[in-house]
Coordinates of C-alpha atoms in Angstrom, one line a residue:
X679 CA -200.6 -116.7 8.7
X680 CA -199.7 -115.9 5.1
X681 CA -197.3 -112.8 5.7
X682 CA -197.0 -109.8 8.1
X683 CA -201.0 -108.8 8.1
X684 CA -201.5 -111.1 10.8
X685 CA -202.9 -110.1 14.3
X686 CA -199.0 -110.7 15.5
X687 CA -196.4 -108.1 14.3
X688 CA -193.7 -109.8 12.3
X689 CA -190.6 -110.6 13.6
X690 CA -187.2 -112.6 13.0
X691 CA -185.4 -115.1 14.9
X692 CA -181.5 -114.2 14.8
X693 CA -178.7 -117.1 15.1
X694 CA -175.5 -117.0 17.2
X695 CA -173.2 -119.4 16.5
X696 CA -174.3 -123.0 15.3
X697 CA -173.6 -125.9 17.3
X698 CA -173.1 -123.7 20.5
X699 CA -175.7 -123.6 23.4
X700 CA -178.0 -120.6 23.3
X701 CA -176.9 -120.1 27.0
X702 CA -173.1 -119.5 25.9
X703 CA -172.9 -115.9 26.7
X704 CA -169.5 -116.0 27.2
X705 CA -169.2 -115.4 23.4
X706 CA -170.1 -111.7 24.7
X707 CA -166.7 -111.2 26.2
X708 CA -164.4 -111.7 22.8
X709 CA -167.1 -109.8 21.1
X710 CA -167.0 -106.7 23.7
X711 CA -163.0 -106.8 23.2
X712 CA -163.3 -106.7 19.3
X713 CA -165.9 -103.9 19.6
X714 CA -163.6 -102.0 22.0
X715 CA -160.7 -102.7 19.9
X716 CA -162.2 -101.1 16.9
X717 CA -163.8 -98.2 19.0
X718 CA -160.4 -97.4 20.1
X719 CA -158.8 -97.9 17.0
X720 CA -160.7 -95.8 15.0
X721 CA -161.8 -93.1 17.3
X722 CA -157.9 -92.8 18.0
X723 CA -157.1 -92.5 14.2
X724 CA -159.7 -89.7 14.2
X725 CA -158.5 -87.8 17.2
X726 CA -154.8 -87.9 15.6
X727 CA -155.9 -86.5 12.1
X728 CA -158.2 -84.1 13.9
X729 CA -155.5 -82.8 16.2
X730 CA -152.1 -83.2 14.4
X731 CA -151.8 -80.8 11.7
X732 CA -148.9 -82.4 9.8
X733 CA -151.8 -85.2 9.0
X734 CA -153.9 -82.7 7.4
X735 CA -153.4 -83.9 3.8
X736 CA -155.5 -85.9 1.2
X737 CA -154.5 -89.4 2.2
X738 CA -155.1 -89.0 5.7
X739 CA -158.3 -87.2 5.1
X740 CA -159.6 -90.4 3.2
X741 CA -158.2 -92.4 5.9
X742 CA -160.3 -90.6 8.1
X743 CA -163.8 -91.0 6.1
X744 CA -162.4 -94.9 6.3
X745 CA -162.7 -95.0 10.3
X746 CA -166.0 -93.6 10.0
X747 CA -167.5 -95.8 7.3
X748 CA -165.8 -98.9 9.9
X749 CA -167.2 -97.1 13.0
X750 CA -170.7 -97.2 11.2
X751 CA -170.4 -100.6 10.0
X752 CA -169.4 -102.2 13.3
X753 CA -172.0 -100.1 15.3
X754 CA -174.7 -101.2 13.0
X755 CA -174.2 -104.7 14.1
X756 CA -173.1 -104.3 17.8
X757 CA -177.0 -104.1 19.1
X758 CA -178.0 -107.5 18.1
X759 CA -174.6 -109.4 18.5
X760 CA -174.7 -108.5 22.2
X761 CA -177.8 -108.9 22.4
X762 CA -177.8 -112.8 21.7
X763 CA -174.9 -113.6 23.3
X764 CA -175.1 -111.6 26.5
X765 CA -178.8 -111.2 26.9
X766 CA -179.5 -114.5 25.2
X767 CA -182.1 -112.4 23.2
X768 CA -182.5 -113.5 19.6
X769 CA -185.7 -112.2 18.1
X770 CA -185.8 -108.9 16.3
X771 CA -189.0 -106.8 14.8
X772 CA -189.3 -106.6 10.9
X773 CA -188.8 -102.9 11.1
X774 CA -185.6 -103.0 13.3
X775 CA -184.4 -105.6 10.7
X776 CA -184.9 -103.4 7.6
X777 CA -183.2 -100.5 9.5
X778 CA -180.2 -102.7 10.6
X779 CA -180.0 -104.2 7.2
X780 CA -180.0 -100.7 5.4
X781 CA -177.1 -99.2 7.7
X782 CA -175.0 -102.4 7.1
X783 CA -175.5 -102.4 3.7
X784 CA -174.8 -98.6 3.2
X785 CA -171.8 -98.1 5.4
X786 CA -170.5 -101.2 3.4
X787 CA -171.1 -99.4 0.0
X788 CA -169.5 -96.4 1.6
X789 CA -166.5 -97.9 2.6
X790 CA -166.2 -99.6 -0.8
X791 CA -166.2 -96.0 -2.2
X792 CA -163.7 -94.6 0.4
X793 CA -161.1 -97.5 -0.9
X794 CA -161.4 -96.4 -4.2
X795 CA -160.9 -92.9 -3.3
X796 CA -157.9 -94.0 -1.4
X797 CA -156.5 -95.7 -4.7
X798 CA -157.0 -92.9 -6.7
X799 CA -155.0 -91.2 -4.1
X800 CA -152.0 -93.4 -4.5
X801 CA -152.6 -93.3 -8.1
X802 CA -152.3 -89.6 -8.4
X803 CA -149.1 -89.8 -5.8
X804 CA -147.2 -92.3 -7.6
X805 CA -148.0 -91.6 -11.4
X806 CA -148.2 -87.4 -11.4
X807 CA -146.5 -86.6 -8.2
X808 CA -145.9 -83.2 -9.4
X809 CA -149.5 -82.4 -9.7
X810 CA -150.6 -84.1 -6.4
X811 CA -151.6 -81.1 -4.2
X812 CA -153.0 -79.3 -7.5
X813 CA -155.3 -82.2 -8.3
X814 CA -156.4 -83.1 -4.9
X815 CA -157.4 -80.3 -3.3
X816 CA -159.7 -79.7 -0.4
X817 CA -162.6 -78.8 -2.6
X818 CA -162.2 -82.0 -4.4
X819 CA -162.0 -84.1 -1.5
X820 CA -165.0 -82.6 -0.1
X821 CA -167.1 -83.3 -3.2
X822 CA -165.6 -86.6 -3.5
X823 CA -166.9 -87.4 0.3
X824 CA -170.4 -85.8 -0.6
X825 CA -170.5 -88.6 -3.5
X826 CA -169.6 -91.6 -2.1
X827 CA -171.7 -90.9 1.3
X828 CA -174.7 -90.1 -0.7
X829 CA -174.0 -93.0 -3.3
X830 CA -174.0 -95.5 -0.2
X831 CA -177.3 -93.7 1.2
X832 CA -179.0 -93.7 -2.4
X833 CA -178.1 -96.9 -4.0
X834 CA -179.4 -99.3 -1.1
X835 CA -182.4 -97.4 0.0
X836 CA -184.8 -99.2 -2.5
X837 CA -183.2 -102.2 -1.5
X838 CA -185.0 -101.6 1.6
X839 CA -188.1 -100.2 0.6
X840 CA -188.8 -103.2 -2.2
X841 CA -188.3 -106.0 0.7
X842 CA -190.5 -104.2 3.3
X843 CA -193.3 -104.4 0.8
X844 CA -192.8 -108.5 0.5
X845 CA -194.7 -111.3 2.3
X846 CA -192.8 -113.3 4.4
X847 CA -194.5 -116.9 5.3
X848 CA -191.7 -119.6 5.9
X849 CA -189.5 -119.8 8.4
X850 CA -188.1 -116.6 10.0
X851 CA -185.2 -118.1 11.1
X852 CA -182.1 -115.8 10.0
X853 CA -178.8 -116.9 9.4
X854 CA -176.5 -114.7 11.0
X855 CA -176.6 -112.5 14.3
X856 CA -177.9 -109.9 12.1
X857 CA -179.9 -108.7 9.2
X858 CA -178.4 -109.1 5.3
X859 CA -180.8 -108.4 2.2
X860 CA -179.8 -112.0 0.5
X861 CA -180.5 -113.7 4.2
X862 CA -184.2 -112.0 4.6
X863 CA -184.7 -112.3 0.8
X864 CA -184.8 -116.3 1.4
X865 CA -187.6 -116.2 3.6
X866 CA -190.0 -114.4 1.3
X867 CA -192.7 -116.2 -0.1
X868 CA -193.6 -114.0 -3.6
X869 CA -191.6 -113.1 -6.2
X870 CA -188.5 -111.8 -5.8
X871 CA -187.1 -111.6 -9.2
X872 CA -187.4 -107.6 -8.6
X873 CA -185.8 -107.6 -5.4
X874 CA -182.8 -110.0 -6.5
X875 CA -182.3 -108.2 -9.5
X876 CA -181.8 -104.8 -8.1
X877 CA -180.0 -106.2 -5.2
X878 CA -177.6 -107.7 -7.8
X879 CA -177.4 -103.8 -9.7
X880 CA -176.7 -102.3 -6.4
X881 CA -173.7 -104.5 -6.0
X882 CA -172.5 -104.2 -9.8
X883 CA -172.9 -100.4 -9.2
X884 CA -171.3 -100.1 -5.8
X885 CA -168.7 -103.1 -4.9
X886 CA -168.4 -104.3 -8.7
X887 CA -167.3 -100.8 -10.4
X888 CA -165.0 -100.0 -7.1
X889 CA -163.2 -103.3 -7.7
X890 CA -162.3 -102.8 -11.4
X891 CA -161.7 -99.3 -10.6
X892 CA -159.2 -100.1 -7.6
X893 CA -157.7 -103.1 -9.9
X894 CA -157.0 -100.4 -12.7
X895 CA -155.8 -97.8 -10.8
X896 CA -153.2 -100.5 -9.2
X897 CA -152.4 -101.6 -12.7
X898 CA -151.3 -98.4 -13.9
X899 CA -149.4 -97.5 -10.3
X900 CA -147.7 -100.9 -10.9
X901 CA -146.6 -99.6 -14.5
X902 CA -145.4 -96.7 -13.4
X903 CA -143.2 -98.2 -10.3
X904 CA -141.8 -101.0 -12.8
X905 CA -140.4 -98.2 -15.0
X906 CA -138.5 -96.5 -12.5
X907 CA -134.8 -97.2 -12.8
X908 CA -133.8 -97.1 -8.9
X909 CA -135.0 -100.1 -7.3
X910 CA -134.8 -98.2 -3.4
X911 CA -137.4 -95.8 -5.4
X912 CA -139.5 -98.7 -6.4
X913 CA -139.1 -100.1 -2.8
X914 CA -140.1 -96.7 -1.3
X915 CA -142.9 -96.0 -4.2
X916 CA -144.5 -99.4 -3.5
X917 CA -144.4 -99.2 0.4
X918 CA -146.6 -96.3 0.2
X919 CA -149.4 -98.6 -1.3
X920 CA -149.1 -101.9 1.3
X921 CA -151.6 -100.3 3.6
X922 CA -154.2 -99.3 1.2
X923 CA -153.5 -103.0 -0.5
X924 CA -153.8 -104.3 3.0
X925 CA -157.2 -102.7 3.7
X926 CA -158.6 -103.8 0.1
X927 CA -157.8 -107.5 0.6
X928 CA -159.1 -107.2 3.9
X929 CA -162.5 -105.8 2.9
X930 CA -163.0 -107.5 -0.6
X931 CA -161.7 -111.4 0.5
X932 CA -164.4 -111.9 3.1
X933 CA -167.1 -109.9 0.7
X934 CA -166.7 -112.2 -2.0
X935 CA -166.2 -115.2 -0.2
X936 CA -169.4 -114.3 1.6
X937 CA -171.4 -113.5 -1.9
X938 CA -170.3 -116.6 -3.4
X939 CA -171.2 -118.8 -0.5
X940 CA -175.0 -117.2 -0.5
X941 CA -175.4 -118.1 -4.2
X942 CA -173.4 -121.5 -4.5
X943 CA -172.5 -122.8 -1.0
X944 CA -176.0 -123.8 0.7
X945 CA -174.5 -127.5 0.8
X946 CA -171.9 -126.2 2.9
X947 CA -172.5 -126.2 6.9
X948 CA -174.2 -123.1 8.7
X949 CA -171.0 -122.2 10.4
X950 CA -169.3 -121.4 7.3
X951 CA -172.2 -118.8 6.7
X952 CA -171.7 -117.4 9.9
X953 CA -167.7 -117.2 10.3
X954 CA -167.8 -115.6 6.9
X955 CA -170.5 -113.0 7.6
X956 CA -168.8 -112.1 10.9
X957 CA -165.2 -112.1 9.5
X958 CA -166.9 -109.5 6.5
X959 CA -168.7 -106.8 9.1
X960 CA -165.9 -107.0 12.0
X961 CA -162.3 -107.7 10.4
X962 CA -161.8 -104.8 8.7
X963 CA -162.9 -102.3 11.1
X964 CA -160.6 -104.4 13.6
X965 CA -157.6 -104.2 11.5
X966 CA -157.7 -101.5 9.2
X967 CA -156.5 -99.3 12.2
X968 CA -154.0 -101.8 13.4
X969 CA -152.8 -101.7 9.8
X970 CA -152.4 -98.0 9.2
X971 CA -150.9 -97.6 12.6
X972 CA -148.2 -100.2 11.8
X973 CA -147.0 -99.4 8.1
X974 CA -147.8 -95.7 8.5
X975 CA -144.7 -93.5 9.6
X976 CA -146.5 -90.4 10.9
X977 CA -149.4 -92.3 12.7
X978 CA -146.8 -94.8 14.5
X979 CA -144.8 -92.0 15.5
X980 CA -147.6 -90.1 16.8
X981 CA -148.4 -93.0 18.6
X982 CA -144.9 -93.4 20.3
X983 CA -145.3 -89.9 21.2
X984 CA -148.3 -90.1 23.2
X985 CA -147.2 -93.4 24.9
X986 CA -143.9 -91.7 25.9
X987 CA -145.9 -88.7 27.4
X988 CA -148.0 -90.9 29.4
X989 CA -145.2 -93.0 30.4

């Protein structure tokens, strides 16, 4: 058959971890632990921010948005990851693959936008501390949240629409345990110039601009910190940025590595592609709550209070 218009519906075959037997369902145990840790960490953050009025500040509102994006990103991959390693089910219908791809890339773009908003929060707090409350009003935060979520939803939608119209006549085996746009595009037997061009444009308009904005924000933040005479005040100002810097690095390093490998690393072993893709989608949602719980005094104090009450 040349495309999905044949008698049988189009399905893709997902790949677990190259080199492991398909029956290695024991891999579901560490995956379940990661997903449970992700759910526990992010849901705990959301609950604490909602119930503790002392955390009703712009920084923690943006942190709650980051937790929502992390939850969405992880839950988008959960069904196929557990289906492969727990139930040994590797086939996925075309429509389901499109939906999963859309949600993965949408929540990824949303998380990138939230990181920009958090960088702006740190920029105003350090460079213009006296204007912090007047600039970052509740109205501005609500509008920023709406723009971030609508951008993630709208920018990725044409990617899904374009690839849905493409014919697939080559091998239908994907390289990962979930559907990614670059991976699906590799299996198209038609002209993919439009898809590739728009996919690149979408990446530039989201993660490309976002990373440049974050870099510019921290350039100005660093210049302001270095202009402070007191070293103690410098250290205190910089310490308020450590959690966000960790979140940025945790998100962008696997993303950049995965993008480079998809374009220039075709000669690398399949395991490299798999591990980087898994790190890109699983590591940030798991580590972000841990980083903020460890580096943020208010959250750490709240957790200690809860633990002491249960003890």
